[in-house]
DNA sequence: CGTCCCCTTGAATGAAGTCAATACGCGTGG
DNA sequence: CCACGCGTATTGACTTCATTCAAGGGGACG
């Protein structure tokens, strides 16, 4: 099943014509990107919308002195750059965290798709809104939460998102970030990430080994993170 | 002149019909909000798009234990909540930093406006993209910049944004945030904000008094902040 | 004149960063 | 097959940036 379709169904029913259009579009434009390669890079002209079909990717920005911050993680079914053609140049890059399959969609195709399938168009906009809400929540994490809370929060979030995408078990999921990447996502140093992980393990909240995250005490983890999932908008479907 | 029209002209020429529609819509729906009052609140149903006509407002989120983080500042001409009706409930609040004049626009009016005036529609989307880019940049600030850099960065950003909106002089602008609000925007404690400000003053980079920010050494301030304005997309107009 | 909010300052504490060394697994080429 | 290099994870000691706590000052406003 197409991961974007799967995702949009959480928002609304799609017409089967709409679903077919998506599937056709993706088959035509899918390509693979290897780990650590960029899907799009800062400063480039922003030509295409992208949908992740498989794997994880990260949106990030680099400061002049080399510091990097990851501002979003994308998993299968995530869409980014929907209206990106409206800006002259990108303010961020996106790189593959794992090997990635991604579909690249031209503005024309986006427009055609959205014109012909209004419900689908709403779904795509909804997706963007949810991803914006996630980014906003990350911002709050960086501003207000401690290192410990941030890492716990990220684990809660990714488990839920992956579950919603049908990519996780009840209490475990893939988690392919290295500690360095985890540091770039949470705005703390690599060394400190390591120490925080130890604390989470010692508190019997999680296990994390060879890219598998196992949550041993979800309630405890949520509490540690002050996690409130409403920003993910996963509940019942709306209109 | 209508502040939104003024803003959109940075992106493209508008038809005079489009400009008239905006102006009419705003006259009908403008209302005042007093300092510290909320324009919209977290958890509410998201019914309207909003345009700030006058004053400053802040988007913020509150953690269960009371910590607050400001994730965006809005000034005259800024638009938020364009497609907000697509989500069931808001994940954030917006409150007035100063007394504010704001226009509230119903989804129907938004749709009608965007259907009838395609160029205007693009302009509105572009605005959203720029505000998203700003939020993303704030995220990077919180994750990677020191307290000193963050405050300096915010000053650079607001001066430029206000200048672009025709609301600032060459080297000065209004800056109505209290130190507590500045702390909530930069993710540092109020006490530390105070100390950072002293440092910026001592370094002869800025003066800040009775809500007026005067930049005494813009080059120095930019350097201190590692400021790169490209994310504001202010340069020449695009298509 | 008192209260409230905002700003300022000092001293003590604490969270996280830096520096440095070590360990481990993995692939590659000798 | 083994040595080597590389990226990643771990640990300890030390430093620094920022928070917390506490107190005091000033201006606006009722």
Coordinates of C-alpha atoms in Angstrom, one line a residue, chain B:
Chain B
X1 CA -2.3 51.4 3.3
X2 CA -3.4 47.9 4.2
X3 CA -0.4 46.1 5.9
X4 CA -1.1 42.8 4.3
X5 CA -1.2 44.3 0.8
X6 CA 2.0 46.1 1.6
X7 CA 3.6 42.8 2.6
X8 CA 2.3 40.8 -0.4
X9 CA 3.7 43.4 -2.8
X10 CA 7.1 42.2 -1.8
X11 CA 6.3 38.9 -3.4
X12 CA 4.3 39.9 -6.4
X13 CA 2.1 42.6 -8.0
X14 CA -1.5 42.2 -6.9
X15 CA -4.5 43.0 -9.1
X16 CA -6.3 46.1 -7.8
X17 CA -9.4 44.0 -7.5
X18 CA -7.5 41.7 -5.1
X19 CA -6.3 44.6 -3.1
X20 CA -9.8 46.0 -2.8
X21 CA -11.2 42.6 -1.7
X22 CA -8.6 42.4 1.1
X23 CA -9.2 45.9 2.2
X24 CA -13.0 45.4 2.3
X25 CA -12.7 42.1 4.2
X26 CA -10.5 43.6 6.8
X27 CA -12.6 46.7 7.4
X28 CA -15.5 44.4 8.1
X29 CA -13.7 42.0 10.5
X30 CA -11.1 44.2 12.4
X31 CA -11.2 44.1 16.1
X32 CA -8.9 45.2 19.0
X33 CA -7.3 43.0 21.5
X34 CA -5.7 44.4 24.6
X35 CA -2.1 43.6 25.7
X36 CA -1.7 40.1 27.2
X37 CA -5.1 38.9 26.0
X38 CA -5.3 35.8 23.8
X39 CA -6.3 36.0 20.2
X40 CA -6.7 32.3 20.0
X41 CA -6.1 29.6 22.6
X42 CA -4.7 26.1 22.5
X43 CA -7.3 23.3 22.4
X44 CA -9.9 25.5 20.9
X45 CA -11.4 24.7 17.5
X46 CA -9.6 26.6 14.9
X47 CA -12.1 28.6 13.0
X48 CA -10.5 31.7 11.5
X49 CA -7.4 32.9 9.8
X50 CA -5.9 36.0 11.4
X51 CA -4.0 39.0 10.0
X52 CA -2.3 41.4 12.4
X53 CA -3.1 45.0 11.3
X54 CA -1.3 46.8 14.1
X55 CA 0.8 45.9 17.1
X56 CA 2.8 42.7 18.0
X57 CA 1.5 39.3 18.9
X58 CA 3.2 36.1 20.0
X59 CA 2.4 32.5 19.3
X60 CA 3.2 30.3 22.3
X61 CA 2.8 27.0 23.9
X62 CA 2.5 26.2 27.6
X63 CA 3.8 23.0 29.2
X64 CA 1.7 21.3 31.9
X65 CA 4.0 22.6 34.6
X66 CA 3.6 26.1 33.4
X67 CA 6.8 26.7 31.4
X68 CA 6.0 28.8 28.4
X69 CA 7.8 29.1 25.0
X70 CA 7.1 31.7 22.4
X71 CA 7.5 30.2 19.0
X72 CA 6.8 33.2 16.8
X73 CA 6.3 36.9 16.8
X74 CA 3.8 38.5 14.5
X75 CA 3.8 42.1 13.4
X76 CA 1.6 44.2 11.2
X77 CA 0.9 42.4 7.9
X78 CA 1.6 38.9 9.3
X79 CA -0.9 36.2 8.6
X80 CA -1.5 33.0 10.6
X81 CA -3.9 30.2 10.6
X82 CA -4.5 30.2 6.9
X83 CA -5.6 26.6 6.6
X84 CA -6.1 26.1 10.3
X85 CA -9.7 24.9 9.8
X86 CA -8.3 21.6 8.6
X87 CA -7.2 20.6 12.1
X88 CA -9.6 19.8 14.9
X89 CA -8.0 21.7 17.6
X90 CA -5.2 24.2 17.9
X91 CA -1.8 23.1 19.3
X92 CA -0.8 26.6 20.4
X93 CA -2.1 30.0 21.6
X94 CA -1.5 33.5 20.3
X95 CA -1.5 36.5 22.6
X96 CA -1.1 40.2 22.2
X97 CA 2.2 41.6 23.2
X98 CA 1.0 45.1 22.7
X99 CA -2.5 46.3 22.1
X100 CA -3.4 44.8 18.7
X101 CA -5.7 45.4 15.8
X102 CA -6.4 42.1 14.1
X103 CA -8.6 40.9 11.2
X104 CA -10.4 37.6 11.6
X105 CA -11.3 35.8 8.3
X106 CA -13.6 32.9 7.9
X107 CA -12.6 29.9 5.9
X108 CA -15.3 30.7 3.4
X109 CA -13.9 34.2 2.8
X110 CA -10.4 32.8 2.6
X111 CA -11.5 30.3 -0.1
X112 CA -13.4 32.9 -2.0
X113 CA -10.5 35.3 -1.9
X114 CA -8.0 32.6 -3.0
X115 CA -10.3 31.3 -5.8
X116 CA -10.9 34.7 -7.3
X117 CA -7.4 36.0 -7.1
X118 CA -4.9 33.4 -7.8
X119 CA -1.9 35.7 -7.6
X120 CA -3.1 36.8 -4.2
X121 CA -3.5 33.1 -3.2
X122 CA 0.1 32.5 -4.0
X123 CA 1.1 35.5 -2.0
X124 CA -0.7 34.2 1.0
X125 CA 0.9 30.8 0.7
X126 CA 4.3 32.5 0.3
X127 CA 3.7 34.4 3.5
X128 CA 3.0 31.2 5.3
X129 CA 6.2 29.7 4.0
X130 CA 8.3 32.6 5.1
X131 CA 6.8 32.4 8.6
X132 CA 7.5 28.7 8.7
X133 CA 11.1 29.4 7.7
X134 CA 11.3 31.9 10.5
X135 CA 10.0 29.3 13.0
X136 CA 12.5 26.8 11.7
X137 CA 15.3 29.3 12.2
X138 CA 14.2 29.9 15.8
X139 CA 14.3 26.2 16.3
X140 CA 17.9 26.2 15.1
X141 CA 18.7 29.2 17.4
X142 CA 17.4 27.3 20.4
X143 CA 19.2 24.2 19.6
X144 CA 22.6 25.6 18.5
X145 CA 23.1 29.2 19.5
X146 CA 24.2 30.5 22.9
X147 CA 22.0 32.8 24.9
X148 CA 24.0 35.8 23.7
X149 CA 23.7 34.8 20.1
X150 CA 20.0 34.1 20.4
X151 CA 19.2 37.5 21.7
X152 CA 21.4 39.2 19.1
X153 CA 19.8 37.1 16.4
X154 CA 16.3 38.1 17.4
X155 CA 17.2 41.7 17.3
X156 CA 18.7 41.3 13.8
X157 CA 15.6 39.5 12.6
X158 CA 13.0 41.9 14.0
X159 CA 14.8 44.9 12.8
X160 CA 14.9 43.5 9.3
X161 CA 11.3 42.3 9.4
X162 CA 10.1 45.6 10.7
X163 CA 12.1 47.5 8.1
X164 CA 10.6 45.3 5.3
X165 CA 7.1 46.2 6.7
X166 CA 8.0 49.9 6.7
X167 CA 7.9 50.0 10.5
X168 CA 11.5 50.8 11.3
X169 CA 14.2 53.3 10.7
X170 CA 17.5 52.5 9.3
X171 CA 19.0 51.4 12.6
X172 CA 16.2 51.4 15.1
X173 CA 12.7 49.9 15.7
X174 CA 10.1 49.4 18.3
X175 CA 10.8 46.4 20.5
X176 CA 7.9 46.0 23.0
X177 CA 8.9 42.7 24.6
X178 CA 9.5 42.7 28.3
X179 CA 12.6 40.8 29.5
X180 CA 10.3 38.0 30.6
X181 CA 8.9 37.7 27.1
X182 CA 12.3 38.0 25.6
X183 CA 13.2 35.1 27.9
X184 CA 10.2 33.0 26.7
X185 CA 11.1 33.7 23.1
X186 CA 14.8 32.8 23.4
X187 CA 14.4 29.9 25.9
X188 CA 16.6 31.4 28.6
X189 CA 15.8 32.7 32.1
X190 CA 14.7 36.2 32.7
X191 CA 17.7 36.9 34.9
X192 CA 20.1 35.8 32.2
X193 CA 18.3 37.9 29.6
X194 CA 19.1 40.8 31.7
X195 CA 22.8 39.9 31.8
X196 CA 22.9 39.3 28.1
X197 CA 21.4 42.7 27.4
X198 CA 24.0 44.3 29.6
X199 CA 26.7 42.6 27.6
X200 CA 25.2 43.7 24.3
X201 CA 25.0 47.3 25.6
X202 CA 28.5 47.2 27.0
X203 CA 29.8 45.9 23.7
X204 CA 28.2 49.0 22.1
X205 CA 26.1 46.8 19.8
X206 CA 22.7 48.0 20.9
X207 CA 20.7 50.3 23.1
X208 CA 17.3 49.2 24.4
X209 CA 15.2 51.5 26.4
X210 CA 11.5 52.1 26.8
X211 CA 10.6 49.7 24.0
X212 CA 12.9 51.2 21.5
X213 CA 15.7 49.1 20.1
X214 CA 18.6 51.1 18.7
X215 CA 21.3 49.2 16.8
X216 CA 24.6 51.0 17.2
X217 CA 26.7 48.4 15.4
X218 CA 24.7 46.3 12.9
X219 CA 27.7 44.6 11.5
X220 CA 28.9 43.7 14.9
X221 CA 25.4 42.5 16.0
X222 CA 25.1 40.3 12.9
X223 CA 28.5 38.8 13.5
X224 CA 27.7 38.1 17.2
X225 CA 24.5 36.4 16.1
X226 CA 25.9 34.5 13.1
X227 CA 22.9 36.1 11.3
X228 CA 22.2 35.1 7.7
X229 CA 19.0 36.9 6.5
X230 CA 18.3 34.6 3.6
X231 CA 15.6 32.7 5.5
X232 CA 13.5 35.9 5.5
X233 CA 13.3 35.8 1.7
X234 CA 13.4 39.6 1.5
X235 CA 15.6 39.9 -1.7
X236 CA 14.2 40.7 -5.1
X237 CA 10.7 39.5 -5.9
X238 CA 10.2 36.1 -7.5
X239 CA 7.9 35.1 -10.2

